[in-house]
XYZ file of C-alpha atoms in Angstrom:
377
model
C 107.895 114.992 102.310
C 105.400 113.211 100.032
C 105.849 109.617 99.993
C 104.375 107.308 97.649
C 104.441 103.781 99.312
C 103.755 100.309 96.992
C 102.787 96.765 97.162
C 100.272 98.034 100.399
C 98.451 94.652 99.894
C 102.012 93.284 102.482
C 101.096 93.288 105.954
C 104.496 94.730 106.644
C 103.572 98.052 104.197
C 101.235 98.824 107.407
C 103.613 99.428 109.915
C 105.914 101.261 107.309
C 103.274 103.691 106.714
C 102.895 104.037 110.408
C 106.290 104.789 110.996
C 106.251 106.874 108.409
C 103.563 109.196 108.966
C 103.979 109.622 112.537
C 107.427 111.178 111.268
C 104.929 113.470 109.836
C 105.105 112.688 106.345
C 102.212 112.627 103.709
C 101.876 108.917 102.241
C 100.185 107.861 99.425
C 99.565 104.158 98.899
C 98.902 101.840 95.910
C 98.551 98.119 95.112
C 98.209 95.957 91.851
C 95.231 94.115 91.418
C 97.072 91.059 92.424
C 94.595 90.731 95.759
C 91.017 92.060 96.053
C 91.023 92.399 99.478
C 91.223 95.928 101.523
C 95.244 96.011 102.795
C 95.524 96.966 105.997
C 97.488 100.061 105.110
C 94.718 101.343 103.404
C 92.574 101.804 106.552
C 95.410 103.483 108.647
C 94.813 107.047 109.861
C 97.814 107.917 108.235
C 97.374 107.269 104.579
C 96.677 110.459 102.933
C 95.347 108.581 99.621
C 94.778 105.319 98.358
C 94.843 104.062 94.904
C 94.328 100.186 93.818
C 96.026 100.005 90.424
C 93.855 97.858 87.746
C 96.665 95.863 86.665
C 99.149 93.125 87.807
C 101.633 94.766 89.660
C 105.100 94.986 87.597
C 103.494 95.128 84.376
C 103.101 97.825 82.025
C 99.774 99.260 82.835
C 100.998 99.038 86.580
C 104.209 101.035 85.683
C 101.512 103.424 83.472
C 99.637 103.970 86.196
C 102.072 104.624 88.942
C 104.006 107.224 87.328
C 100.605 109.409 87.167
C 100.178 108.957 90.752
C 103.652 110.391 91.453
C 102.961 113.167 88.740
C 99.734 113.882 90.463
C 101.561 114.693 93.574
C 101.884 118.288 95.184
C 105.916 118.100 94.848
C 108.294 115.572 93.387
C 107.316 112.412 95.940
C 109.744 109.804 97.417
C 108.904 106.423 96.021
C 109.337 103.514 98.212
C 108.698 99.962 97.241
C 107.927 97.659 99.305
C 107.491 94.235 96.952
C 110.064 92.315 95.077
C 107.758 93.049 92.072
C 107.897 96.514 92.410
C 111.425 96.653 92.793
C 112.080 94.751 89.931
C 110.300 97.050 87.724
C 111.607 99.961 89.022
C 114.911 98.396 88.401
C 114.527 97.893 85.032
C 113.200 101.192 84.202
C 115.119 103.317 86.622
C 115.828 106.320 84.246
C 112.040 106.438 83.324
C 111.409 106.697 87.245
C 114.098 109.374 87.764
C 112.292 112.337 85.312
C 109.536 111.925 88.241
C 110.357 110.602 91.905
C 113.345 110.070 93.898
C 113.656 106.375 94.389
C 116.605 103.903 96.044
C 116.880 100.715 94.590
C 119.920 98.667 93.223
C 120.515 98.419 89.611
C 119.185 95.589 87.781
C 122.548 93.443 87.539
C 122.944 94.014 91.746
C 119.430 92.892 92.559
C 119.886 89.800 89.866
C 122.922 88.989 92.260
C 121.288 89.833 95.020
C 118.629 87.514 94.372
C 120.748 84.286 93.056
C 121.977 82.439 95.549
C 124.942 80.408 93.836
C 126.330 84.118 93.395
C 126.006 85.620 97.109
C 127.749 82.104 97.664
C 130.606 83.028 95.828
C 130.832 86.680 96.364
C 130.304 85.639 99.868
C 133.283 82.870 99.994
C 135.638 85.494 97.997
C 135.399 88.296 101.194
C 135.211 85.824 103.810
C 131.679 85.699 104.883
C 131.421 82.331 106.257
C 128.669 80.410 103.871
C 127.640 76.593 104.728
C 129.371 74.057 102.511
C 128.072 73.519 99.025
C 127.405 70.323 97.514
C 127.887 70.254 93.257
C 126.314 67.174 93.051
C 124.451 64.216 95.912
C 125.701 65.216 99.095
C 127.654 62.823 101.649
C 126.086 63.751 104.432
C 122.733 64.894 106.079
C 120.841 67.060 106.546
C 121.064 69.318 103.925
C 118.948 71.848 102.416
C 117.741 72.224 98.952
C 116.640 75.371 97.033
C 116.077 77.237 94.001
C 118.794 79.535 93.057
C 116.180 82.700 92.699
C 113.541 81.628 94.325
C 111.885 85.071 95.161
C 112.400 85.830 91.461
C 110.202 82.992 90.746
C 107.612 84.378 93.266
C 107.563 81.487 95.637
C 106.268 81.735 99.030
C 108.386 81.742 101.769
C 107.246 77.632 102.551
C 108.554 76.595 98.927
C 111.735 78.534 98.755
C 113.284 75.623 100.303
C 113.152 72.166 101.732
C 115.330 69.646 103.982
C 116.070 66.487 103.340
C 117.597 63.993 106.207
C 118.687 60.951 104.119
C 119.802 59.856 100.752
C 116.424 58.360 99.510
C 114.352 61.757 100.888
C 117.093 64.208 99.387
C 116.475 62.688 95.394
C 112.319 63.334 96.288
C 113.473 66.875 97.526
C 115.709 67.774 94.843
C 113.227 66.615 92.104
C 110.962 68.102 93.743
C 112.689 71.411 93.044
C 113.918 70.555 89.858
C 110.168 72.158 89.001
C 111.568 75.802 89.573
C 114.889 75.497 89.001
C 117.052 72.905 86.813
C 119.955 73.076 89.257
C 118.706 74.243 92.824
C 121.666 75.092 95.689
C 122.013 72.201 97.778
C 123.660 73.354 101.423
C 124.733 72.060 104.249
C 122.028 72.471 107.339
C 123.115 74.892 109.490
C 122.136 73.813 113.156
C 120.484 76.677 115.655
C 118.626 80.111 115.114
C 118.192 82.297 111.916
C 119.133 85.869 112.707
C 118.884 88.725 110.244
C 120.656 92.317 109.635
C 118.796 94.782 108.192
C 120.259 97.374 106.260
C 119.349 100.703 104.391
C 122.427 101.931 102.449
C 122.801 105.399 100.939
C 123.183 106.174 96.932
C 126.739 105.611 98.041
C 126.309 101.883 99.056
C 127.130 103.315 102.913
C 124.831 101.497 105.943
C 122.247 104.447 106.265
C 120.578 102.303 109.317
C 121.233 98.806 110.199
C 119.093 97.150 113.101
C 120.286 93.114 113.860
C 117.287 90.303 114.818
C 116.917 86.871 115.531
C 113.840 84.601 115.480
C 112.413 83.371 118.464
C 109.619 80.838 116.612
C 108.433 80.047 113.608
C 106.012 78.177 111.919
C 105.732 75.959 110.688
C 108.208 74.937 114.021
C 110.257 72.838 111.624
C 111.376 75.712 109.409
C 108.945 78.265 108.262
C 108.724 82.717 108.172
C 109.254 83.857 111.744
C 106.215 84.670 114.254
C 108.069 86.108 116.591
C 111.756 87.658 116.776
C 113.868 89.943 118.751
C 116.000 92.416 118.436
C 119.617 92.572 119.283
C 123.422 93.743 118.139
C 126.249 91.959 116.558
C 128.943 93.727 115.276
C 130.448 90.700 113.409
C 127.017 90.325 111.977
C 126.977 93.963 110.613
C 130.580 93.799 109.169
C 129.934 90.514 107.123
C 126.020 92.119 106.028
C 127.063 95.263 104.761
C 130.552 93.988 103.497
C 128.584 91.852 101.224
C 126.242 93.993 100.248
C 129.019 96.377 99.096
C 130.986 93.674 97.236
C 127.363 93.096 95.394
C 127.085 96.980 94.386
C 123.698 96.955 96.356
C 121.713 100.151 97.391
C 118.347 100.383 98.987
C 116.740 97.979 101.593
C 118.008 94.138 102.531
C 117.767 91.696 105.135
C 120.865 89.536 105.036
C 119.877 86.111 106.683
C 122.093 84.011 108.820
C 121.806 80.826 110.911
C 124.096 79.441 113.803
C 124.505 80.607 117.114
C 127.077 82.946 119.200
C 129.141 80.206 120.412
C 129.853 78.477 116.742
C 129.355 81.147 114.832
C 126.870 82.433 111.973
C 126.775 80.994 108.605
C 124.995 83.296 105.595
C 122.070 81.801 104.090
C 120.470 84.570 101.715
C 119.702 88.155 101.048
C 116.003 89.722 100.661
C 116.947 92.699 98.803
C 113.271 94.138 99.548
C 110.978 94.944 102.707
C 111.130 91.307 104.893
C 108.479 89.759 106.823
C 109.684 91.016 110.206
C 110.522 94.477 109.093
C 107.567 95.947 111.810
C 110.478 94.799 114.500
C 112.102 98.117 113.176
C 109.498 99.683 114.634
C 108.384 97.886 117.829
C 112.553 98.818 118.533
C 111.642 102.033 118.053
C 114.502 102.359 115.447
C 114.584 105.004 113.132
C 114.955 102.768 110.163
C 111.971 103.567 108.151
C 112.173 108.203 108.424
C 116.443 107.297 107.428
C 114.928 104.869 104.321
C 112.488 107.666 103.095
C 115.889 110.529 103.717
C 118.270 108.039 101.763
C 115.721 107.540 99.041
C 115.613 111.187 98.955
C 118.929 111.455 97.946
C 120.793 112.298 101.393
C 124.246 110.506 102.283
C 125.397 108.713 104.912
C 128.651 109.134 107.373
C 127.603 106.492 109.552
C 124.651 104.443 110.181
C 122.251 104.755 112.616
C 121.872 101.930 115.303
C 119.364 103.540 118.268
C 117.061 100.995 118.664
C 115.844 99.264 121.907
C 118.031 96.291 121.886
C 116.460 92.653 123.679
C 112.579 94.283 122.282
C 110.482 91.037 121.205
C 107.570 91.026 118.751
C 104.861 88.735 117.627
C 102.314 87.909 114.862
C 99.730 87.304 116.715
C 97.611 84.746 114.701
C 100.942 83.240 113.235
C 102.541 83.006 116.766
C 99.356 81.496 118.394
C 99.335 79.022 115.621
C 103.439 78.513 116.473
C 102.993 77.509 120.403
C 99.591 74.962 119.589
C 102.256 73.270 117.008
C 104.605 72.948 120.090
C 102.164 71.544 122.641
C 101.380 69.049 119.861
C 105.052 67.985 119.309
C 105.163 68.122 122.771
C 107.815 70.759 123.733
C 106.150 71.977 126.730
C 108.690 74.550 127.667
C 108.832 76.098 124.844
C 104.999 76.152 124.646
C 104.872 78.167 127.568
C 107.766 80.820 126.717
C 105.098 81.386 123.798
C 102.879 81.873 125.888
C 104.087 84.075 128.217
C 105.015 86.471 125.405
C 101.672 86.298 123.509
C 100.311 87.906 127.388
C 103.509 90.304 128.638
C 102.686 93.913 128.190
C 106.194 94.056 127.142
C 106.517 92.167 124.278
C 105.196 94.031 120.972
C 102.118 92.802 118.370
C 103.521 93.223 115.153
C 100.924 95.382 113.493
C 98.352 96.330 116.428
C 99.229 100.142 117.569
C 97.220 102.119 120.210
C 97.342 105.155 117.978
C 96.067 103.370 115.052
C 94.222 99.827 115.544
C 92.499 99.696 111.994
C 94.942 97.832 110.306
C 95.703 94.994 112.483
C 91.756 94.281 112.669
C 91.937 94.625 108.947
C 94.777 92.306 108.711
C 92.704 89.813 110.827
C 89.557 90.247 109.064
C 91.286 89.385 106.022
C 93.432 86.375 107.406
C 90.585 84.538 108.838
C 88.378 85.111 105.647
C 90.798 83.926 103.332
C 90.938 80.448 106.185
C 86.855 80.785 105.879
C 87.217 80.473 101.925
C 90.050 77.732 101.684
């Protein structure tokens, strides 16, 4: 199968292409001209071409240029994207895509949804997902988190997606604050505990294709940032709420659906990433399947159940991320969990997110670019 693979410039695109090509397949990657920089998925062993696309990505000279990479391919190639650009575009011009690759994204009003969070609220509260209470105007009580209804739409990073606030005065600075993106942001309830995630693949049909459940083990920043290192693990009550939604929405293709809570209260939802999410190389250090069934679905094959064979209790880091995690906790002082940090960053058994034995260049790659963008700010 030829596989065209986008937004490579997303450390996450590496270990897709890994998996990927160790299944045998024959990848060709691309980026936008978004980031000068090498990706790391461009030095991997397995990418059969590269191509950086002159052009922002998701505009028309990036759409242009894509579909003569995919017509320039041996047979009719499996597009993945990987970005919520990408996917976006494709969305919006998914009968334009279809005269030249197979593709599996949502339609355009599903991935609006998708990405809205006042509407996976209310989709979510009409199946009986449990959701954290909603405040429609200043909340009575604190903590409480405040966000932009779309804020991946928007393009905002992962650390300005959302912000706490712990008291009256600090919650009308928040919400101001994000007044900037949005005119009405979401203001929630603080859900006390862990975030864990479900990822999901679903068929054409909207059937789970290949789910795989994790939950974060640190983040950074330590008060509430993207996870450095998470673990994988199985809840059915998870998977029934995930891919309920997710069905209720009319979504097809990739998502993670985010919760927070723990086993003995219970998991509240908190959001959907309908595209490829930060810890999506746990699919691999599981050693699930997930990323050969994505390329098959996208290919157009269907589903009768999903598959769920992955190493359950498998840990994996970001090594530069996760390092910068566990100093954060020595300076706030939370020894212990220092030192559980630090015991994973040296067991054999817990995974590097985007080092592999079989093909090191793109985790020195990743590095090299990390610490040069640190060297520049």
């Amino acid at each position: 199968m030829v596989i065209v693979v986008t937004d490579c410039e997303y450390r996450t695109a590496a270990s897709l292409v890994q998996a990927l090509g160790r299944a045998g397949h024959t990848l060709v990657l691309c980026k936008g001209n978004d980031t000068a920089v090498t990706p790391p998925a461009f030095v991997s062993r397995y990418a059969s071409s590269c191509h950086a696309i002159d052009a922002p990505t998701g505009s028309d000279a990036y759409l242009d240029a894509l579909e003569g990479i995919c017509r320039g391919c041996p047979e009719v190639p499996v597009l993945l994207p990987v970005g919520a650009k990408s996917i976006a575009a494709i969305a919006k011009n998914r009968a334009r895509f279809d005269s030249f690759c197979k593709t599996l994204v949502p339609s355009e009003s599903a991935l609006d949804a998708a990405n809205d969070k006042a509407t996976v609220q209310r989709v979510a509260e009409e199946i009986g997902v449990p959701t954290p209470n909603t405040y429609a105007g200043a909340p009575d009580a604190f903590p409480v988190i405040v966000k932009p209804r779309c804020g991946e739409k928007l393009g905002l990073k992962a650390a300005k997606r959302y912000a706490r606030a712990d008291s009256a005065a600090e919650f009308e600075r928040v919400y101001a604050a994000m007044r900037r993106y949005d005119e009405t942001p979401v203001v929630q309830e603080y859900v006390a505990g862990s975030g864990v995630g479900v990822c999901v693949v679903t068929d054409k049909d909207g059937n789970p294709a290949a789910l795989l459940c994790h939950r974060r083990v640190r983040e950074f920043p330590i008060n509430g940032g993207p996870s450095t290192c998470c673990e994988s693990f199985y809840d059915e009550k998870l998977v029934e709420h995930a891919t309920k939604l997710l069905r209720a929405l009319g979504f097809v293709g990739v998502a993670m659906v985010e919760f927070r809570g723990d086993a003995q209260n219970g998991y509240k939802l908190l959001e959907i990433n309908p595209r490829v999410w930060g810890s999506f190389p746990l699919t691999g250090a599981a050693e699930s399947s997930f990323a050969a069934v994505w390329a098959r679905a996208a290919a157009g094959e269907s589903f009768a159940a999903p598959d769920t064979s992955y190493v359950r209790g498998r840990k994996m880091f970001f090594l530069l991320n996760d390092a910068a995690a566990c100093l954060s906790l020595l300076r706030h002082g939370k020894i212990a969990a220092f030192f559980g940090g630090v015991r994973d960053l040296l067991s054999p058994r817990v995974r590097e997110a985007l080092y592999a034995r079989d093909d090191p260049k793109p985790f020195w790659r990743y590095v090299k670019n990390t610490l040069g963008k640190r060297g520049k700010a």
